[in-house]
Amino acid sequence: MSARPNLVASIGRIVRFTRVMYKPHYLLYGVLWVLALEGTAALVSQPDTTWTPTGATATRIAIVAVVLLYLRMVDEQKDLEYDRVHNPDRPLVTGAVSAVELRSAMGVIAFVSIVGSLALSVTSAVMIAAVLVYGLLLWGVERLSETVRTNILLNLVVTYPVQLIVTGYVVLSAVDTGEVGSSRRVAVIAIVFAGAFLQFEFARKTSRINRRGELLYSNALGTSGSVAVSLLLALVAVVCEIAIVRPWDHSEPAALIGWIPLALLLIPAAGAWKFHRSDEPDYPAVPAVLFILALYITLLVQALVLT
């Protein structure tokens, strides 16, 4: 008779973990990621066909949302020793949730996401399974290799491909279900989304202070170097986006929407200027977040207007 209360208590702890570690803006990011990615891929691959989100799009959004939670759970466990020192308030560190409970939840998420993807296509299921497996492989690699665990640049090279696989999942799944056409130009979209995310990744791990033991890009590249890389990545994302969307091929006033990403570069530039003018130790992450959200919303509007 005690099993049911224990299960309810475990579910409650997982829900509380999700509230703490999976903030609403993470969910918003996941939703906009899928919509902007699918819409841009449709715009690039079949510009003469109007793109509209479908039931398959909604399924992909739901699957990506729960898979991002799965990856958050993986991170919580693989970073446990680091968090005990640098983030002692994390749920797994404090005992607010157990590793067994996280792994059980991961198993449920894996089952639901694979089955849900299989309803879209076999390729969709294979790609989402690859995301799940890669997350586990990262966990294993970091446990086995101290170099990967402590060298932030090498760690980025090893860990970032999981995001590329998610991007591949969305695009290939959308090709299978008919929202996106097959085109080599679609591959460039991965650079757009990689640049947008990585400019945030560098921004959030940049500081004036070299904190020994903390994984900061500024520790490896210097403060100025880390800031420069973040800004360069934003520029790469925008230039590649304009190159594939080609706003000059559209008539006014719709073409103006195609040039909006150029103006969005003012957001990370303002963040860099604010950091330069202030005495704050840490680089401001808010402008980097706003850049991603504004860019994704712009891409979504472009997909709806320019097709």
mmCIF file of C-alpha atoms in Angstrom, residues 1-129:
data_model
loop_
_atom_site.group_PDB
_atom_site.id
_atom_site.type_symbol
_atom_site.label_atom_id
_atom_site.label_comp_id
_atom_site.label_asym_id
_atom_site.label_seq_id
_atom_site.Cartn_x
_atom_site.Cartn_y
_atom_site.Cartn_z
ATOM 1 C CA MET A 1 0.000 0.000 0.000
ATOM 2 C CA SER A 2 3.010 2.292 0.424
ATOM 3 C CA ALA A 3 4.105 2.121 -3.209
ATOM 4 C CA ARG A 4 1.422 4.516 -4.457
ATOM 5 C CA PRO A 5 2.169 7.297 -1.912
ATOM 6 C CA ASN A 6 5.893 6.919 -2.707
ATOM 7 C CA LEU A 7 5.172 7.222 -6.427
ATOM 8 C CA VAL A 8 3.055 10.320 -5.852
ATOM 9 C CA ALA A 9 5.818 11.833 -3.716
ATOM 10 C CA SER A 10 8.416 11.089 -6.416
ATOM 11 C CA ILE A 11 6.248 12.649 -9.107
ATOM 12 C CA GLY A 12 5.863 15.699 -6.893
ATOM 13 C CA ARG A 13 9.642 15.982 -6.527
ATOM 14 C CA ILE A 14 10.102 15.692 -10.306
ATOM 15 C CA VAL A 15 7.493 18.421 -10.825
ATOM 16 C CA ARG A 16 9.296 20.681 -8.351
ATOM 17 C CA PHE A 17 12.616 19.920 -10.044
ATOM 18 C CA THR A 18 11.077 20.927 -13.363
ATOM 19 C CA ARG A 19 9.780 24.194 -11.917
ATOM 20 C CA VAL A 20 13.219 25.075 -10.554
ATOM 21 C CA MET A 21 15.485 23.835 -13.347
ATOM 22 C CA TYR A 22 13.239 24.195 -16.406
ATOM 23 C CA LYS A 23 12.279 27.838 -16.354
ATOM 24 C CA PRO A 24 9.411 29.152 -18.524
ATOM 25 C CA HIS A 25 11.867 30.867 -20.870
ATOM 26 C CA TYR A 26 13.478 27.470 -21.546
ATOM 27 C CA LEU A 27 10.102 26.202 -22.728
ATOM 28 C CA LEU A 28 9.557 29.368 -24.747
ATOM 29 C CA TYR A 29 12.976 28.829 -26.316
ATOM 30 C CA GLY A 30 12.063 25.266 -27.285
ATOM 31 C CA VAL A 31 8.758 26.301 -28.846
ATOM 32 C CA LEU A 32 10.282 29.165 -30.829
ATOM 33 C CA TRP A 33 13.249 26.992 -31.847
ATOM 34 C CA VAL A 34 11.022 24.424 -33.537
ATOM 35 C CA LEU A 35 8.677 26.964 -35.130
ATOM 36 C CA ALA A 36 11.474 29.219 -36.411
ATOM 37 C CA LEU A 37 13.559 26.280 -37.602
ATOM 38 C CA GLU A 38 10.738 24.530 -39.428
ATOM 39 C CA GLY A 39 9.407 27.773 -40.865
ATOM 40 C CA THR A 40 12.818 28.912 -42.111
ATOM 41 C CA ALA A 41 13.533 25.486 -43.611
ATOM 42 C CA ALA A 42 10.194 25.633 -45.420
ATOM 43 C CA LEU A 43 10.891 29.175 -46.669
ATOM 44 C CA VAL A 44 14.310 28.169 -47.993
ATOM 45 C CA SER A 45 13.347 24.798 -49.489
ATOM 46 C CA GLN A 46 9.981 25.660 -51.036
ATOM 47 C CA PRO A 47 9.659 29.469 -51.245
ATOM 48 C CA ASP A 48 6.617 29.306 -53.518
ATOM 49 C CA THR A 49 4.593 27.271 -51.022
ATOM 50 C CA THR A 50 2.864 28.843 -48.018
ATOM 51 C CA TRP A 51 4.078 27.383 -44.726
ATOM 52 C CA THR A 52 1.696 26.897 -41.840
ATOM 53 C CA PRO A 53 2.281 24.888 -38.648
ATOM 54 C CA THR A 54 0.472 21.541 -38.607
ATOM 55 C CA GLY A 55 -0.357 18.835 -36.108
ATOM 56 C CA ALA A 56 3.045 17.299 -36.886
ATOM 57 C CA THR A 57 4.654 20.621 -35.982
ATOM 58 C CA ALA A 58 2.838 20.611 -32.638
ATOM 59 C CA THR A 59 4.035 17.057 -31.995
ATOM 60 C CA ARG A 60 7.627 18.056 -32.704
ATOM 61 C CA ILE A 61 7.300 21.031 -30.351
ATOM 62 C CA ALA A 62 6.050 18.798 -27.541
ATOM 63 C CA ILE A 63 8.796 16.236 -28.139
ATOM 64 C CA VAL A 64 11.598 18.804 -28.267
ATOM 65 C CA ALA A 65 10.229 20.417 -25.094
ATOM 66 C CA VAL A 66 10.368 17.176 -23.097
ATOM 67 C CA VAL A 67 13.708 16.154 -24.602
ATOM 68 C CA LEU A 68 15.215 19.461 -23.456
ATOM 69 C CA LEU A 69 13.978 18.553 -19.971
ATOM 70 C CA TYR A 70 15.604 15.117 -20.380
ATOM 71 C CA LEU A 71 18.916 16.790 -21.267
ATOM 72 C CA ARG A 72 18.519 19.120 -18.284
ATOM 73 C CA MET A 73 18.180 16.014 -16.098
ATOM 74 C CA VAL A 74 21.314 14.524 -17.642
ATOM 75 C CA ASP A 75 23.234 17.737 -16.941
ATOM 76 C CA GLU A 76 22.048 17.761 -13.347
ATOM 77 C CA GLN A 77 23.590 14.339 -12.791
ATOM 78 C CA LYS A 78 26.784 14.642 -14.824
ATOM 79 C CA ASP A 79 27.590 18.029 -13.218
ATOM 80 C CA LEU A 80 26.877 16.867 -9.666
ATOM 81 C CA GLU A 81 30.435 17.147 -8.332
ATOM 82 C CA TYR A 82 30.922 20.583 -9.918
ATOM 83 C CA ASP A 83 27.574 21.784 -8.573
ATOM 84 C CA ARG A 84 28.417 20.658 -5.046
ATOM 85 C CA VAL A 85 31.162 23.287 -5.076
ATOM 86 C CA HIS A 86 29.792 26.033 -7.309
ATOM 87 C CA ASN A 87 25.992 25.562 -7.247
ATOM 88 C CA PRO A 88 25.147 24.083 -3.829
ATOM 89 C CA ASP A 89 21.470 25.051 -4.115
ATOM 90 C CA ARG A 90 20.743 22.731 -7.075
ATOM 91 C CA PRO A 91 17.936 20.189 -6.385
ATOM 92 C CA LEU A 92 20.106 17.081 -6.746
ATOM 93 C CA VAL A 93 22.781 18.558 -4.479
ATOM 94 C CA THR A 94 20.287 19.512 -1.772
ATOM 95 C CA GLY A 95 18.438 16.189 -1.964
ATOM 96 C CA ALA A 96 15.208 17.784 -3.188
ATOM 97 C CA VAL A 97 15.209 15.072 -5.864
ATOM 98 C CA SER A 98 17.153 11.831 -6.127
ATOM 99 C CA ALA A 99 19.213 10.454 -8.997
ATOM 100 C CA VAL A 100 16.914 7.425 -9.157
ATOM 101 C CA GLU A 101 13.875 9.673 -9.573
ATOM 102 C CA LEU A 102 15.587 11.651 -12.340
ATOM 103 C CA ARG A 103 16.570 8.472 -14.172
ATOM 104 C CA SER A 104 13.056 7.092 -13.894
ATOM 105 C CA ALA A 105 11.667 10.319 -15.351
ATOM 106 C CA MET A 106 14.255 10.164 -18.132
ATOM 107 C CA GLY A 107 13.081 6.664 -19.002
ATOM 108 C CA VAL A 108 9.478 7.851 -19.291
ATOM 109 C CA ILE A 109 10.531 10.849 -21.427
ATOM 110 C CA ALA A 110 12.617 8.613 -23.695
ATOM 111 C CA PHE A 111 9.707 6.220 -24.250
ATOM 112 C CA VAL A 112 7.174 8.979 -24.918
ATOM 113 C CA SER A 113 9.466 10.938 -27.257
ATOM 114 C CA ILE A 114 10.449 7.904 -29.334
ATOM 115 C CA VAL A 115 6.889 6.632 -29.640
ATOM 116 C CA GLY A 116 5.614 10.118 -30.450
ATOM 117 C CA SER A 117 8.314 10.563 -33.084
ATOM 118 C CA LEU A 118 7.597 7.143 -34.561
ATOM 119 C CA ALA A 119 4.041 8.352 -35.184
ATOM 120 C CA LEU A 120 5.593 11.014 -37.437
ATOM 121 C CA SER A 121 8.129 8.843 -39.256
ATOM 122 C CA VAL A 122 10.806 6.232 -38.731
ATOM 123 C CA THR A 123 13.500 8.840 -39.410
ATOM 124 C CA SER A 124 11.990 11.062 -36.717
ATOM 125 C CA ALA A 125 12.208 8.247 -34.176
ATOM 126 C CA VAL A 126 15.801 7.413 -35.137
ATOM 127 C CA MET A 127 16.874 11.052 -34.860
ATOM 128 C CA ILE A 128 15.257 11.642 -31.469
ATOM 129 C CA ALA A 129 16.723 8.373 -30.197
#
